Amino acid sequence: MDRTILHADGNCFYASCEMQQNPELKKVPLAVGGDEESRHGIVLAKNDLAKKFKVVTGEALVVARKKCPGLVVIPARHELYLAVSQKLREIFLQYTDQVEAFGLDECWLDVTHSLHLFGDGEHIAETIRQRVKDELGITVSVGVSYNKIFAKLGSDMKKPDAVTVITREDYKLKVWPLPVCELLYVGNATRAKLKRSHIRTIGQLARMSPDVLHGLFGKMGYVLWIFANGQDPAAVAKSDALPYIKSVGNSSTTPHDLRNENDIKITLYLMSESVASRLRDYGYRCRTVQIYVRANDLSWYQRQTPLPYACQDANELFKAACALYFKYPSRQPVRSLGVRASNLEADRVTQLSFLPELAAIQRHENLERAVDRMRSRYGHYIVQRGIMMTDGKLSRINPKEDHLIHPVTYFK
């Protein structure tokens, strides 16, 4: 028996939350923007009036204002969006315990075992859509299908405030004519590569030989072929399932360009501290450290290096990140830096070692756990490294609150 899977996607979510709080904002072109003083000045979300001026998510606010001179820009309030997101999940959980988040405003729901209680998938989707509008004052678009990929595709086909059903019988009619970029995980680079092979629609992708696609994209070629042919087998996770974490990382656009060695070291240490703290929180050690560097001309690169021992120690992450950066230094002043820990393994009980390097790492980890407890009780800035005192603006970044966790969805 086919599964019945829904994908619910909040329409213009950040902007919708703000308009629900302040209905006057519905009358003006609106963008929720990042903090321009911290050089995070991009469009995070926009309403339909702003869309008419071709304002797009991710573009610089400076560009958006040129397109739409009357654009009203308000700062993001993540606490509000988290609260509304939780209310959305509370509605979803009344229909199934298989609710899997895909971002703050998107969720998959497997309602296969709820059909006898609430009606078929389309009826459940319509009920949820109307409840969200009535109870929360925002709208969602819902896709209904027999797999996760087509359910998500359905939620994107009609916006806002709509339900789209894609069945095993009609997916070739509805899905195959769509541009290939509509398929999950087909980004700009993949689309360009497919275009060079004269693949422009999902149907053309589906009819390609899987082996040819493997030659173009490696393992991901098989995955794209499976998605295009409606054979995605991935299950919707239980709502209380812990995410499988592939890596733990943090990056930050800094208050000013980093132009000297001291600036680089301060920022790398801040990022390394955050990543190490998160590793301890989630019970992991890492064997690989990666850095991400974006220059002020917006060019960027990534580098990675293995560690001799699995660790969760900020000093070790910092030393590896520094070595990577100064081996491949940016030729331009640096706009943003990131550190990521990957190749993770569970943090099991570690046997005490008499090797001096391992013993030193264990002492540092014990010290950092003590610092974690102090910061948890008294705030992030209660303990700082001496190097942080050399630049007040850089040292006031609180990386612990802006961390990134990268879950694995289909590709565990």
XYZ file of C-alpha atoms in Angstrom:
412
model
C 0.000 0.000 0.000
C 1.279 3.478 -0.888
C 2.064 5.852 1.915
C 0.217 9.163 2.246
C 2.711 11.935 2.901
C 2.080 15.649 3.300
C 4.584 18.477 3.043
C 3.421 21.714 4.675
C 5.333 24.885 3.816
C 4.708 28.231 5.507
C 4.139 30.956 2.904
C 6.588 33.906 3.230
C 6.978 32.644 6.775
C 8.968 35.393 8.521
C 7.023 38.126 6.741
C 3.700 36.383 7.458
C 4.521 36.181 11.178
C 5.287 39.904 11.219
C 2.101 40.801 9.332
C 0.041 38.697 11.715
C 1.506 40.691 14.619
C 1.049 44.037 12.816
C -1.728 43.970 10.155
C -0.678 47.432 8.881
C 2.342 45.739 7.290
C -0.009 43.918 4.891
C -0.558 47.221 3.076
C 3.091 47.843 2.174
C 5.874 45.960 0.364
C 7.701 44.292 3.241
C 11.040 42.581 3.699
C 12.416 40.947 6.808
C 16.109 41.734 6.717
C 19.331 40.841 8.446
C 21.263 43.246 10.634
C 22.879 45.759 8.277
C 25.178 47.134 10.981
C 26.608 43.628 11.393
C 26.845 43.343 7.587
C 24.111 40.727 7.413
C 22.011 43.007 5.223
C 20.116 40.548 3.023
C 16.441 39.802 2.417
C 15.404 36.895 4.651
C 11.741 36.943 3.607
C 9.346 39.206 1.721
C 5.594 39.573 1.266
C 3.606 39.344 -1.949
C 3.655 43.124 -2.515
C 7.456 43.075 -2.450
C 7.471 40.083 -4.821
C 5.678 42.208 -7.415
C 8.812 44.377 -7.541
C 10.901 41.207 -8.083
C 12.466 41.381 -4.616
C 13.989 37.955 -3.968
C 15.138 36.144 -0.846
C 18.889 36.264 -0.334
C 19.635 39.439 -2.238
C 21.254 42.478 -0.613
C 18.860 44.969 0.940
C 20.593 47.710 -1.044
C 19.585 45.956 -4.263
C 16.057 45.267 -2.983
C 15.533 48.964 -2.160
C 16.578 49.956 -5.678
C 13.971 47.591 -7.108
C 11.322 48.773 -4.655
C 11.942 52.339 -3.343
C 9.022 52.076 -0.909
C 10.222 48.803 0.616
C 9.678 48.581 4.374
C 12.483 46.616 6.013
C 12.131 45.280 9.547
C 14.689 43.282 11.550
C 14.230 39.561 12.054
C 12.744 38.367 15.345
C 13.755 34.738 15.555
C 12.064 34.177 18.910
C 8.716 34.997 17.279
C 9.315 32.676 14.339
C 10.382 29.835 16.624
C 7.212 30.281 18.688
C 4.962 30.202 15.598
C 6.896 27.210 14.243
C 6.191 25.338 17.466
C 2.469 26.129 17.175
C 2.500 24.777 13.619
C 4.046 21.536 14.846
C 1.420 21.263 17.593
C -1.292 21.323 14.918
C 0.537 18.750 12.770
C 1.022 16.413 15.729
C -2.737 16.164 16.166
C -2.840 14.138 12.933
C 0.293 11.950 13.225
C 3.362 11.383 15.347
C 5.487 11.191 12.188
C 6.333 14.878 11.762
C 9.774 15.662 10.361
C 11.011 19.250 10.188
C 12.791 20.491 7.084
C 13.695 23.967 8.242
C 11.792 26.266 10.563
C 8.663 26.568 8.415
C 8.489 23.224 6.582
C 7.477 19.763 7.762
C 6.695 16.382 6.294
C 3.811 14.411 7.813
C 3.144 10.732 7.200
C -0.605 10.364 7.775
C -0.907 6.837 6.341
C -2.114 5.394 9.641
C -4.471 8.315 10.333
C -6.641 8.070 7.224
C -9.328 6.031 9.001
C -9.611 8.804 11.597
C -9.456 11.998 9.535
C -10.236 11.133 5.907
C -7.957 10.880 2.885
C -4.711 12.809 2.437
C -6.276 15.691 0.511
C -8.966 16.139 3.165
C -6.375 16.167 5.966
C -4.266 18.683 4.024
C -7.259 20.981 3.504
C -8.166 20.726 7.181
C -4.626 21.613 8.264
C -4.429 24.479 5.766
C -7.663 26.005 7.080
C -6.750 25.479 10.745
C -3.409 27.213 10.318
C -5.125 30.201 8.724
C -7.865 30.388 11.370
C -5.762 29.673 14.461
C -2.381 31.246 13.630
C -3.279 33.935 11.093
C -0.723 32.743 8.522
C -1.008 30.445 5.516
C 0.629 27.203 4.392
C 0.783 25.403 1.078
C 0.498 21.628 1.354
C 1.639 18.943 -1.064
C 0.116 15.460 -0.860
C 1.798 12.458 -2.441
C 3.070 8.928 -1.908
C 6.688 9.975 -1.223
C 8.517 12.854 0.417
C 10.069 14.321 -2.731
C 6.794 14.656 -4.614
C 4.990 15.927 -1.504
C 7.533 18.763 -1.249
C 7.276 19.406 -4.971
C 3.498 19.646 -4.593
C 3.739 22.250 -1.836
C 5.833 24.421 -4.193
C 3.489 24.107 -7.194
C 0.670 26.291 -5.872
C 1.302 29.213 -3.528
C 0.032 30.709 -1.337
C -2.584 28.889 0.739
C -3.196 25.874 -1.500
C -3.233 22.080 -1.614
C -1.722 20.065 -4.489
C -2.077 16.296 -4.867
C 0.404 14.203 -6.876
C -0.440 10.521 -7.231
C 1.391 7.524 -8.610
C -1.050 7.571 -11.538
C -0.627 11.236 -12.557
C 2.915 12.223 -11.518
C 4.245 11.952 -15.085
C 1.586 14.395 -16.244
C 2.128 16.870 -13.368
C 5.817 16.496 -12.510
C 7.718 15.559 -15.647
C 6.993 18.800 -17.590
C 8.446 20.932 -14.753
C 11.899 22.537 -15.011
C 14.531 20.237 -13.549
C 15.502 22.919 -10.990
C 12.164 22.295 -9.230
C 13.492 18.944 -7.994
C 15.008 18.882 -4.512
C 18.832 19.058 -4.546
C 19.057 20.403 -8.090
C 20.827 23.697 -7.460
C 22.382 26.156 -9.883
C 25.551 24.144 -10.505
C 23.650 20.876 -11.061
C 21.117 22.598 -13.311
C 23.909 24.104 -15.435
C 25.577 20.712 -15.795
C 22.277 19.070 -16.750
C 21.603 21.854 -19.254
C 24.917 21.133 -20.975
C 23.622 17.575 -21.394
C 20.333 18.954 -22.834
C 18.344 17.962 -19.745
C 15.924 20.758 -18.930
C 12.853 19.053 -17.472
C 12.280 16.493 -14.750
C 10.885 14.116 -17.374
C 14.064 14.327 -19.439
C 16.054 13.567 -16.291
C 13.797 10.604 -15.498
C 14.292 9.125 -18.964
C 18.095 9.355 -18.821
C 20.179 6.259 -18.198
C 21.064 6.014 -14.483
C 24.590 5.037 -15.472
C 24.999 8.185 -17.554
C 23.834 10.292 -14.612
C 26.255 8.426 -12.346
C 29.022 9.352 -14.761
C 28.026 13.019 -14.499
C 27.341 13.298 -10.764
C 28.632 10.166 -9.054
C 26.285 8.611 -6.479
C 24.101 11.715 -6.567
C 23.234 10.899 -10.192
C 21.439 7.729 -9.077
C 19.634 9.694 -6.359
C 18.352 12.304 -8.826
C 17.134 9.551 -11.173
C 15.263 7.894 -8.298
C 13.685 11.215 -7.291
C 12.598 12.041 -10.855
C 10.998 8.610 -11.278
C 9.004 8.815 -8.053
C 10.911 6.050 -6.302
C 12.074 7.940 -3.201
C 11.901 5.392 -0.341
C 12.797 7.725 2.537
C 10.565 7.466 5.608
C 9.209 10.413 7.565
C 10.958 10.453 10.918
C 9.080 10.337 14.207
C 8.631 13.748 15.792
C 10.820 12.820 18.764
C 13.614 11.268 16.688
C 17.051 12.724 17.224
C 18.616 14.043 14.010
C 21.527 12.202 12.511
C 24.220 14.867 12.594
C 26.760 14.883 9.808
C 28.768 17.901 10.928
C 28.704 20.774 13.399
C 29.781 24.163 12.141
C 29.688 27.883 12.676
C 30.424 30.820 10.421
C 30.056 34.555 10.865
C 30.149 37.681 8.764
C 32.337 39.883 10.943
C 31.638 43.517 11.950
C 34.629 44.665 9.878
C 36.910 43.101 7.314
C 39.686 40.961 8.780
C 42.978 42.413 7.598
C 45.656 41.017 9.886
C 46.734 37.853 11.635
C 45.276 38.878 14.988
C 41.803 39.452 13.486
C 41.900 36.039 11.829
C 42.978 34.303 15.039
C 40.283 35.972 17.160
C 37.536 34.940 14.764
C 38.824 31.408 14.253
C 39.034 30.928 18.010
C 35.488 32.186 18.508
C 34.217 29.771 15.876
C 36.322 26.880 17.243
C 35.003 27.465 20.766
C 31.430 27.370 19.515
C 31.953 24.195 17.489
C 33.759 22.410 20.335
C 31.023 23.378 22.782
C 28.345 22.029 20.450
C 30.261 18.814 19.966
C 30.228 18.326 23.738
C 26.527 19.226 23.921
C 25.628 16.628 21.298
C 28.059 13.969 22.488
C 30.436 13.848 19.524
C 34.126 14.033 18.739
C 35.486 14.944 15.327
C 38.342 13.685 13.204
C 38.264 16.375 10.500
C 38.325 20.178 10.643
C 37.165 22.365 7.777
C 37.390 26.122 7.275
C 35.307 28.397 5.081
C 36.727 31.755 3.953
C 34.859 34.493 2.073
C 36.814 37.581 1.001
C 35.393 41.087 0.739
C 35.172 40.666 -3.047
C 32.788 37.729 -2.282
C 35.189 35.090 -3.623
C 35.405 32.099 -1.301
C 37.090 28.757 -0.683
C 37.014 25.796 1.701
C 39.820 23.613 3.017
C 39.914 20.635 5.365
C 42.458 18.566 7.277
C 42.331 15.385 9.367
C 43.127 15.415 13.095
C 45.553 12.914 14.611
C 43.025 12.139 17.387
C 39.254 12.414 17.653
C 38.574 15.373 19.922
C 36.100 18.005 21.083
C 38.737 20.479 22.287
C 38.611 24.085 21.035
C 42.409 24.394 21.177
C 42.881 21.472 18.787
C 40.188 22.741 16.422
C 41.712 26.229 16.523
C 45.235 24.988 15.803
C 44.019 22.948 12.835
C 41.887 25.837 11.508
C 44.778 28.295 11.846
C 47.170 25.948 10.078
C 44.698 25.588 7.214
C 44.111 29.314 6.895
C 47.752 30.385 6.958
C 48.677 27.631 4.515
C 46.066 29.010 2.085
C 45.660 32.674 3.129
C 43.110 34.892 1.431
C 44.577 37.436 -0.957
C 41.821 39.888 -0.018
C 40.591 41.174 3.341
C 38.228 38.562 4.793
C 34.499 39.250 5.165
C 33.432 36.009 6.848
C 35.046 32.931 8.372
C 33.687 29.551 9.356
C 34.878 26.408 11.131
C 33.229 23.031 10.796
C 33.864 19.695 12.533
C 33.084 16.611 10.465
C 33.835 12.892 10.337
C 32.099 12.613 13.708
C 32.057 9.730 16.140
C 30.190 9.182 19.403
C 31.854 10.539 22.533
C 32.435 7.359 24.482
C 34.296 7.065 27.752
C 37.932 7.794 26.925
C 40.656 5.817 28.643
C 43.172 8.011 30.433
C 46.432 8.187 28.517
C 50.041 8.635 29.592
C 50.976 10.003 26.170
C 51.705 13.685 26.850
C 49.745 15.025 23.838
C 46.622 13.007 24.662
C 46.855 13.811 28.353
C 47.043 17.526 27.483
C 43.953 17.270 25.267
C 42.039 15.529 28.067
C 43.020 18.264 30.539
C 41.866 20.943 28.073
C 38.552 19.179 27.519
C 37.918 18.989 31.265
C 38.731 22.689 31.551
C 36.385 23.555 28.685
C 33.544 21.596 30.283
C 34.012 23.719 33.397
C 33.857 26.861 31.232
C 30.679 25.529 29.597
C 29.051 25.249 33.021
C 30.098 28.790 33.986
C 28.786 30.256 30.740
C 25.548 28.341 31.073
C 25.023 29.868 34.494
C 26.430 33.390 34.095
C 26.413 34.113 30.348
C 28.732 33.642 27.409
C 31.053 36.548 28.199
C 31.823 35.598 31.804
C 35.029 33.860 30.623
C 37.043 34.947 27.605
C 40.514 34.412 26.213
C 43.044 37.211 26.606
C 43.283 37.603 22.826
C 39.618 38.652 22.776
C 40.497 41.837 24.663
C 42.472 43.147 21.683
C 39.344 43.822 19.575
C 36.119 44.651 21.372
C 33.871 44.397 18.295
C 35.096 41.011 17.149
C 35.051 39.553 20.645
C 31.390 40.544 21.127
C 30.256 37.973 18.575
C 28.348 35.287 20.477
C 28.890 32.266 18.240
C 27.111 29.826 20.550
C 23.753 31.401 19.724
C 24.342 31.384 15.957
C 25.634 27.855 15.437
C 24.727 25.650 12.500
C 23.851 21.976 12.820
C 23.843 20.033 9.561
C 21.445 17.071 9.682
C 21.448 14.309 7.106
C 18.029 13.785 5.516
C 18.246 11.221 2.716
C 21.955 10.536 2.662
C 22.908 8.989 6.003
